[in-house]
Amino acid sequence: MTEVTAPSRTTTLPAFVAERIAGESLLRNAIVIFSGSLLLALSAQVAIPIPFSPVPLTLQPLAVLLLGAALGPVRGCAAVVLYLLEGMSGLPVFAQGRGGIAVLAGPTAGYLLAFPFAAWIAGWVARSGWTRRPITTIPGMAMALAVIHLGGWSWLAMTIGAEAAFVTGVAPFLVNDVVKVLVAALLLPAAEALVARFGA
C-alpha cells in the first residue's frame, strides 16, 4: 500500500497547487482551466452601463461563483487567474471589450482582483459539502459574492471615499446579486454534472 504523506512545510504555494493539478490529467486540467477563463471572458461582454456608477453590470460574478463551485478551489481559482493574465496581456476579455494592464488600475480593478479569492471560496464551499442542499448553497455563494464586493468597495473607497464607494459601487448591484446567487444555486448541479461528464 502506498503511503500518502502530507506536504512538507517547505512546499511553496505554487508547488502545492501544481501537485494538486498534476495528480490528474495535465491536458484535461489545462483544457478545463482554459475553458473556464473563456467562459468568464464571455460573461464579461454582457455588460450594462449604470449612469451614476463607474462599474457596469455584468455576468462575471455569476460565472466566478459557478467556476469555483464546479471546478473546485484550485482549478476555479486558476481559471480566473488565467483570465486576468489574458486581460493584462491586452486581449479584449474585460467588460466592454477592454484589455490591457491599465484596466487593473481603473475603477473596476478591485472587483477583478477579488475574483480569484471569490472563486476559491466558492470552491471550498462546494468541496466542504455546503452545496448538497439549497439551504446551505445560498449562504455559501453569498459569502463568495461578498468577497467580490468587498474588493470592489475597498478599491473605490481609496479614491472617492467609503460612502460614495458604497453608493456607486455596491448598492446598485445588491438586488441583482440576490438573483445571481439564486441562479448560481440552481445552475450548480448542471455545471457539476457537465464537469463530471468530461471526467474533470
PDB file of C-alpha atoms in Angstrom:
ATOM      1  CA  MET A   1       0.000   0.000   0.000  1.00  0.00           C
ATOM      2  CA  THR A   2       1.363   3.387  -0.958  1.00  0.00           C
ATOM      3  CA  GLU A   3       1.713   5.780   1.921  1.00  0.00           C
ATOM      4  CA  VAL A   4       0.418   9.296   1.359  1.00  0.00           C
ATOM      5  CA  THR A   5       2.410  11.945   3.150  1.00  0.00           C
ATOM      6  CA  ALA A   6       1.406  15.495   3.875  1.00  0.00           C
ATOM      7  CA  PRO A   7       3.203  18.305   2.032  1.00  0.00           C
ATOM      8  CA  SER A   8       6.362  19.427   3.823  1.00  0.00           C
ATOM      9  CA  ARG A   9       6.468  22.806   5.465  1.00  0.00           C
ATOM     10  CA  THR A  10       8.939  23.970   2.843  1.00  0.00           C
ATOM     11  CA  THR A  11       6.483  23.335  -0.005  1.00  0.00           C
ATOM     12  CA  THR A  12       5.586  26.613  -1.667  1.00  0.00           C
ATOM     13  CA  LEU A  13       2.028  27.513  -2.628  1.00  0.00           C
ATOM     14  CA  PRO A  14       2.688  27.335  -6.417  1.00  0.00           C
ATOM     15  CA  ALA A  15       4.317  23.918  -5.949  1.00  0.00           C
ATOM     16  CA  PHE A  16       1.388  22.724  -3.831  1.00  0.00           C
ATOM     17  CA  VAL A  17      -1.124  23.867  -6.471  1.00  0.00           C
ATOM     18  CA  ALA A  18       0.943  22.217  -9.206  1.00  0.00           C
ATOM     19  CA  GLU A  19       0.996  18.960  -7.260  1.00  0.00           C
ATOM     20  CA  ARG A  20      -2.763  19.010  -6.809  1.00  0.00           C
ATOM     21  CA  ILE A  21      -3.366  19.577 -10.524  1.00  0.00           C
ATOM     22  CA  ALA A  22      -0.688  17.123 -11.656  1.00  0.00           C
ATOM     23  CA  GLY A  23      -2.480  14.369  -9.744  1.00  0.00           C
ATOM     24  CA  GLU A  24      -4.976  14.258 -12.608  1.00  0.00           C
ATOM     25  CA  SER A  25      -4.569  14.524 -16.376  1.00  0.00           C
ATOM     26  CA  LEU A  26      -2.463  17.598 -17.102  1.00  0.00           C
ATOM     27  CA  LEU A  27      -4.001  18.091 -20.540  1.00  0.00           C
ATOM     28  CA  ARG A  28      -7.536  17.653 -19.214  1.00  0.00           C
ATOM     29  CA  ASN A  29      -6.968  20.189 -16.476  1.00  0.00           C
ATOM     30  CA  ALA A  30      -5.403  22.638 -18.914  1.00  0.00           C
ATOM     31  CA  ILE A  31      -8.469  22.386 -21.154  1.00  0.00           C
ATOM     32  CA  VAL A  32     -10.832  22.805 -18.191  1.00  0.00           C
ATOM     33  CA  ILE A  33      -8.965  25.838 -16.866  1.00  0.00           C
ATOM     34  CA  PHE A  34      -8.738  27.484 -20.291  1.00  0.00           C
ATOM     35  CA  SER A  35     -12.448  26.814 -20.918  1.00  0.00           C
ATOM     36  CA  GLY A  36     -13.234  28.402 -17.570  1.00  0.00           C
ATOM     37  CA  SER A  37     -11.281  31.545 -18.481  1.00  0.00           C
ATOM     38  CA  LEU A  38     -13.139  31.671 -21.804  1.00  0.00           C
ATOM     39  CA  LEU A  39     -16.500  31.421 -20.041  1.00  0.00           C
ATOM     40  CA  LEU A  40     -15.515  34.284 -17.763  1.00  0.00           C
ATOM     41  CA  ALA A  41     -14.404  36.375 -20.759  1.00  0.00           C
ATOM     42  CA  LEU A  42     -17.743  35.779 -22.481  1.00  0.00           C
ATOM     43  CA  SER A  43     -19.689  36.678 -19.334  1.00  0.00           C
ATOM     44  CA  ALA A  44     -17.793  39.971 -19.164  1.00  0.00           C
ATOM     45  CA  GLN A  45     -19.163  41.026 -22.540  1.00  0.00           C
ATOM     46  CA  VAL A  46     -22.708  41.033 -21.169  1.00  0.00           C
ATOM     47  CA  ALA A  47     -22.219  44.481 -19.683  1.00  0.00           C
ATOM     48  CA  ILE A  48     -24.884  47.070 -18.919  1.00  0.00           C
ATOM     49  CA  PRO A  49     -23.556  50.547 -18.043  1.00  0.00           C
ATOM     50  CA  ILE A  50     -25.052  52.224 -14.981  1.00  0.00           C
ATOM     51  CA  PRO A  51     -25.281  56.023 -15.409  1.00  0.00           C
ATOM     52  CA  PHE A  52     -24.140  57.024 -11.913  1.00  0.00           C
ATOM     53  CA  SER A  53     -21.637  54.227 -11.376  1.00  0.00           C
ATOM     54  CA  PRO A  54     -18.173  53.599 -12.868  1.00  0.00           C
ATOM     55  CA  VAL A  55     -18.894  49.854 -12.643  1.00  0.00           C
ATOM     56  CA  PRO A  56     -21.051  48.153 -15.306  1.00  0.00           C
ATOM     57  CA  LEU A  57     -23.488  45.379 -14.507  1.00  0.00           C
ATOM     58  CA  THR A  58     -22.056  42.108 -15.863  1.00  0.00           C
ATOM     59  CA  LEU A  59     -22.482  38.357 -15.549  1.00  0.00           C
ATOM     60  CA  GLN A  60     -18.911  37.937 -14.320  1.00  0.00           C
ATOM     61  CA  PRO A  61     -19.777  37.396 -10.628  1.00  0.00           C
ATOM     62  CA  LEU A  62     -22.195  34.612 -11.594  1.00  0.00           C
ATOM     63  CA  ALA A  63     -19.504  32.975 -13.746  1.00  0.00           C
ATOM     64  CA  VAL A  64     -16.940  33.238 -10.944  1.00  0.00           C
ATOM     65  CA  LEU A  65     -19.281  31.535  -8.484  1.00  0.00           C
ATOM     66  CA  LEU A  66     -20.072  28.689 -10.873  1.00  0.00           C
ATOM     67  CA  LEU A  67     -16.433  28.184 -11.893  1.00  0.00           C
ATOM     68  CA  GLY A  68     -15.264  27.974  -8.316  1.00  0.00           C
ATOM     69  CA  ALA A  69     -18.049  25.673  -7.171  1.00  0.00           C
ATOM     70  CA  ALA A  70     -17.989  23.369 -10.201  1.00  0.00           C
ATOM     71  CA  LEU A  71     -14.223  23.151 -10.744  1.00  0.00           C
ATOM     72  CA  GLY A  72     -13.116  23.302  -7.124  1.00  0.00           C
ATOM     73  CA  PRO A  73     -10.948  25.873  -5.353  1.00  0.00           C
ATOM     74  CA  VAL A  74      -7.676  25.147  -7.198  1.00  0.00           C
ATOM     75  CA  ARG A  75      -8.891  24.891 -10.770  1.00  0.00           C
ATOM     76  CA  GLY A  76     -11.583  27.522 -10.329  1.00  0.00           C
ATOM     77  CA  CYS A  77      -9.056  29.991  -8.976  1.00  0.00           C
ATOM     78  CA  ALA A  78      -6.587  29.041 -11.732  1.00  0.00           C
ATOM     79  CA  ALA A  79      -9.212  29.725 -14.419  1.00  0.00           C
ATOM     80  CA  VAL A  80      -9.861  33.194 -13.007  1.00  0.00           C
ATOM     81  CA  VAL A  81      -6.148  33.985 -12.703  1.00  0.00           C
ATOM     82  CA  LEU A  82      -5.647  32.896 -16.317  1.00  0.00           C
ATOM     83  CA  TYR A  83      -8.490  35.204 -17.336  1.00  0.00           C
ATOM     84  CA  LEU A  84      -6.812  38.127 -15.572  1.00  0.00           C
ATOM     85  CA  LEU A  85      -3.495  37.342 -17.253  1.00  0.00           C
ATOM     86  CA  GLU A  86      -5.233  37.234 -20.628  1.00  0.00           C
ATOM     87  CA  GLY A  87      -6.710  40.650 -19.981  1.00  0.00           C
ATOM     88  CA  MET A  88      -3.430  42.097 -18.732  1.00  0.00           C
ATOM     89  CA  SER A  89      -1.722  40.878 -21.908  1.00  0.00           C
ATOM     90  CA  GLY A  90      -4.040  43.081 -23.955  1.00  0.00           C
ATOM     91  CA  LEU A  91      -6.683  40.602 -25.059  1.00  0.00           C
ATOM     92  CA  PRO A  92     -10.163  42.241 -25.076  1.00  0.00           C
ATOM     93  CA  VAL A  93     -11.598  39.942 -22.409  1.00  0.00           C
ATOM     94  CA  PHE A  94     -12.568  42.502 -19.789  1.00  0.00           C
ATOM     95  CA  ALA A  95     -16.009  44.138 -19.705  1.00  0.00           C
ATOM     96  CA  GLN A  96     -16.995  46.095 -22.819  1.00  0.00           C
ATOM     97  CA  GLY A  97     -14.187  44.521 -24.831  1.00  0.00           C
ATOM     98  CA  ARG A  98     -11.369  46.208 -22.972  1.00  0.00           C
ATOM     99  CA  GLY A  99      -7.943  44.793 -22.334  1.00  0.00           C
ATOM    100  CA  GLY A 100      -4.564  45.842 -21.034  1.00  0.00           C
ATOM    101  CA  ILE A 101      -2.974  46.299 -17.649  1.00  0.00           C
ATOM    102  CA  ALA A 102      -4.462  49.799 -17.348  1.00  0.00           C
ATOM    103  CA  VAL A 103      -7.843  48.198 -16.572  1.00  0.00           C
ATOM    104  CA  LEU A 104      -6.355  46.878 -13.330  1.00  0.00           C
ATOM    105  CA  ALA A 105      -5.679  50.455 -12.305  1.00  0.00           C
ATOM    106  CA  GLY A 106      -9.203  51.645 -13.107  1.00  0.00           C
ATOM    107  CA  PRO A 107     -12.409  51.743 -11.051  1.00  0.00           C
ATOM    108  CA  THR A 108     -13.228  48.058 -11.602  1.00  0.00           C
ATOM    109  CA  ALA A 109      -9.791  46.783 -10.523  1.00  0.00           C
ATOM    110  CA  GLY A 110     -10.911  45.888  -7.006  1.00  0.00           C
ATOM    111  CA  TYR A 111     -13.659  43.624  -8.283  1.00  0.00           C
ATOM    112  CA  LEU A 112     -11.365  41.920 -10.803  1.00  0.00           C
ATOM    113  CA  LEU A 113      -8.608  41.294  -8.278  1.00  0.00           C
ATOM    114  CA  ALA A 114     -11.149  39.835  -5.846  1.00  0.00           C
ATOM    115  CA  PHE A 115     -12.384  37.277  -8.396  1.00  0.00           C
ATOM    116  CA  PRO A 116      -9.722  34.614  -7.643  1.00  0.00           C
ATOM    117  CA  PHE A 117     -10.453  34.777  -3.908  1.00  0.00           C
ATOM    118  CA  ALA A 118     -14.198  34.505  -4.545  1.00  0.00           C
ATOM    119  CA  ALA A 119     -13.667  31.509  -6.825  1.00  0.00           C
ATOM    120  CA  TRP A 120     -11.526  29.849  -4.173  1.00  0.00           C
ATOM    121  CA  ILE A 121     -14.184  30.384  -1.508  1.00  0.00           C
ATOM    122  CA  ALA A 122     -16.964  29.092  -3.789  1.00  0.00           C
ATOM    123  CA  GLY A 123     -14.844  26.017  -4.486  1.00  0.00           C
ATOM    124  CA  TRP A 124     -14.104  25.481  -0.819  1.00  0.00           C
ATOM    125  CA  VAL A 125     -17.803  25.808  -0.010  1.00  0.00           C
ATOM    126  CA  ALA A 126     -18.643  23.171  -2.625  1.00  0.00           C
ATOM    127  CA  ARG A 127     -15.898  20.773  -1.545  1.00  0.00           C
ATOM    128  CA  SER A 128     -16.969  21.146   2.092  1.00  0.00           C
ATOM    129  CA  GLY A 129     -20.427  19.825   1.246  1.00  0.00           C
ATOM    130  CA  TRP A 130     -22.335  23.081   1.572  1.00  0.00           C
ATOM    131  CA  THR A 131     -23.781  22.734  -1.923  1.00  0.00           C
ATOM    132  CA  ARG A 132     -25.517  19.445  -1.192  1.00  0.00           C
ATOM    133  CA  ARG A 133     -28.567  21.339  -0.002  1.00  0.00           C
ATOM    134  CA  PRO A 134     -30.033  24.648  -1.263  1.00  0.00           C
ATOM    135  CA  ILE A 135     -30.349  25.955   2.298  1.00  0.00           C
ATOM    136  CA  THR A 136     -26.552  25.939   2.635  1.00  0.00           C
ATOM    137  CA  THR A 137     -25.689  26.569  -1.029  1.00  0.00           C
ATOM    138  CA  ILE A 138     -27.225  30.046  -0.984  1.00  0.00           C
ATOM    139  CA  PRO A 139     -25.292  31.450   2.026  1.00  0.00           C
ATOM    140  CA  GLY A 140     -22.110  29.845   0.711  1.00  0.00           C
ATOM    141  CA  MET A 141     -22.499  31.563  -2.663  1.00  0.00           C
ATOM    142  CA  ALA A 142     -23.449  34.816  -0.944  1.00  0.00           C
ATOM    143  CA  MET A 143     -20.233  34.677   1.087  1.00  0.00           C
ATOM    144  CA  ALA A 144     -18.143  34.324  -2.072  1.00  0.00           C
ATOM    145  CA  LEU A 145     -20.033  37.155  -3.739  1.00  0.00           C
ATOM    146  CA  ALA A 146     -19.484  39.366  -0.697  1.00  0.00           C
ATOM    147  CA  VAL A 147     -15.721  38.996  -1.218  1.00  0.00           C
ATOM    148  CA  ILE A 148     -16.095  40.498  -4.705  1.00  0.00           C
ATOM    149  CA  HIS A 149     -17.999  43.468  -3.333  1.00  0.00           C
ATOM    150  CA  LEU A 150     -15.520  43.928  -0.513  1.00  0.00           C
ATOM    151  CA  GLY A 151     -12.663  44.096  -3.006  1.00  0.00           C
ATOM    152  CA  GLY A 152     -14.526  46.496  -5.278  1.00  0.00           C
ATOM    153  CA  TRP A 153     -15.693  48.725  -2.449  1.00  0.00           C
ATOM    154  CA  SER A 154     -12.235  48.873  -0.854  1.00  0.00           C
ATOM    155  CA  TRP A 155     -10.615  49.931  -4.128  1.00  0.00           C
ATOM    156  CA  LEU A 156     -13.195  52.609  -4.885  1.00  0.00           C
ATOM    157  CA  ALA A 157     -13.104  53.875  -1.301  1.00  0.00           C
ATOM    158  CA  MET A 158      -9.440  54.807  -1.692  1.00  0.00           C
ATOM    159  CA  THR A 159     -10.318  57.259  -4.467  1.00  0.00           C
ATOM    160  CA  ILE A 160     -13.844  58.527  -3.836  1.00  0.00           C
ATOM    161  CA  GLY A 161     -14.414  57.757  -0.148  1.00  0.00           C
ATOM    162  CA  ALA A 162     -16.160  54.907   1.660  1.00  0.00           C
ATOM    163  CA  GLU A 163     -19.717  56.260   1.470  1.00  0.00           C
ATOM    164  CA  ALA A 164     -19.556  57.226  -2.185  1.00  0.00           C
ATOM    165  CA  ALA A 165     -17.960  53.873  -2.980  1.00  0.00           C
ATOM    166  CA  PHE A 166     -20.871  52.052  -1.380  1.00  0.00           C
ATOM    167  CA  VAL A 167     -23.496  54.198  -3.112  1.00  0.00           C
ATOM    168  CA  THR A 168     -21.971  53.831  -6.574  1.00  0.00           C
ATOM    169  CA  GLY A 169     -20.159  50.515  -6.385  1.00  0.00           C
ATOM    170  CA  VAL A 170     -22.204  48.259  -4.115  1.00  0.00           C
ATOM    171  CA  ALA A 171     -25.776  49.454  -3.551  1.00  0.00           C
ATOM    172  CA  PRO A 172     -26.824  49.419  -7.260  1.00  0.00           C
ATOM    173  CA  PHE A 173     -25.978  45.720  -7.500  1.00  0.00           C
ATOM    174  CA  LEU A 174     -27.492  44.303  -4.317  1.00  0.00           C
ATOM    175  CA  VAL A 175     -30.897  43.330  -5.722  1.00  0.00           C
ATOM    176  CA  ASN A 176     -29.286  41.877  -8.824  1.00  0.00           C
ATOM    177  CA  ASP A 177     -26.857  39.939  -6.657  1.00  0.00           C
ATOM    178  CA  VAL A 178     -29.703  38.180  -4.878  1.00  0.00           C
ATOM    179  CA  VAL A 179     -30.821  36.937  -8.280  1.00  0.00           C
ATOM    180  CA  LYS A 180     -27.259  35.885  -9.196  1.00  0.00           C
ATOM    181  CA  VAL A 181     -26.906  33.841  -6.018  1.00  0.00           C
ATOM    182  CA  LEU A 182     -30.222  32.089  -6.646  1.00  0.00           C
ATOM    183  CA  VAL A 183     -29.341  31.426 -10.288  1.00  0.00           C
ATOM    184  CA  ALA A 184     -25.907  30.095  -9.297  1.00  0.00           C
ATOM    185  CA  ALA A 185     -27.521  27.734  -6.798  1.00  0.00           C
ATOM    186  CA  LEU A 186     -29.959  26.499  -9.451  1.00  0.00           C
ATOM    187  CA  LEU A 187     -27.326  26.062 -12.182  1.00  0.00           C
ATOM    188  CA  LEU A 188     -24.676  24.459  -9.992  1.00  0.00           C
ATOM    189  CA  PRO A 189     -25.962  20.848 -10.230  1.00  0.00           C
ATOM    190  CA  ALA A 190     -25.955  21.092 -14.031  1.00  0.00           C
ATOM    191  CA  ALA A 191     -22.488  22.662 -14.038  1.00  0.00           C
ATOM    192  CA  GLU A 192     -21.116  19.931 -11.770  1.00  0.00           C
ATOM    193  CA  ALA A 193     -22.702  17.255 -13.936  1.00  0.00           C
ATOM    194  CA  LEU A 194     -21.123  18.786 -17.057  1.00  0.00           C
ATOM    195  CA  VAL A 195     -17.682  18.807 -15.456  1.00  0.00           C
ATOM    196  CA  ALA A 196     -18.123  15.229 -14.258  1.00  0.00           C
ATOM    197  CA  ARG A 197     -19.287  14.121 -17.701  1.00  0.00           C
ATOM    198  CA  PHE A 198     -15.962  15.085 -19.201  1.00  0.00           C
ATOM    199  CA  GLY A 199     -14.137  13.307 -16.423  1.00  0.00           C
ATOM    200  CA  ALA A 200     -12.782  16.509 -14.988  1.00  0.00           C
TER     201      ALA A 200
END
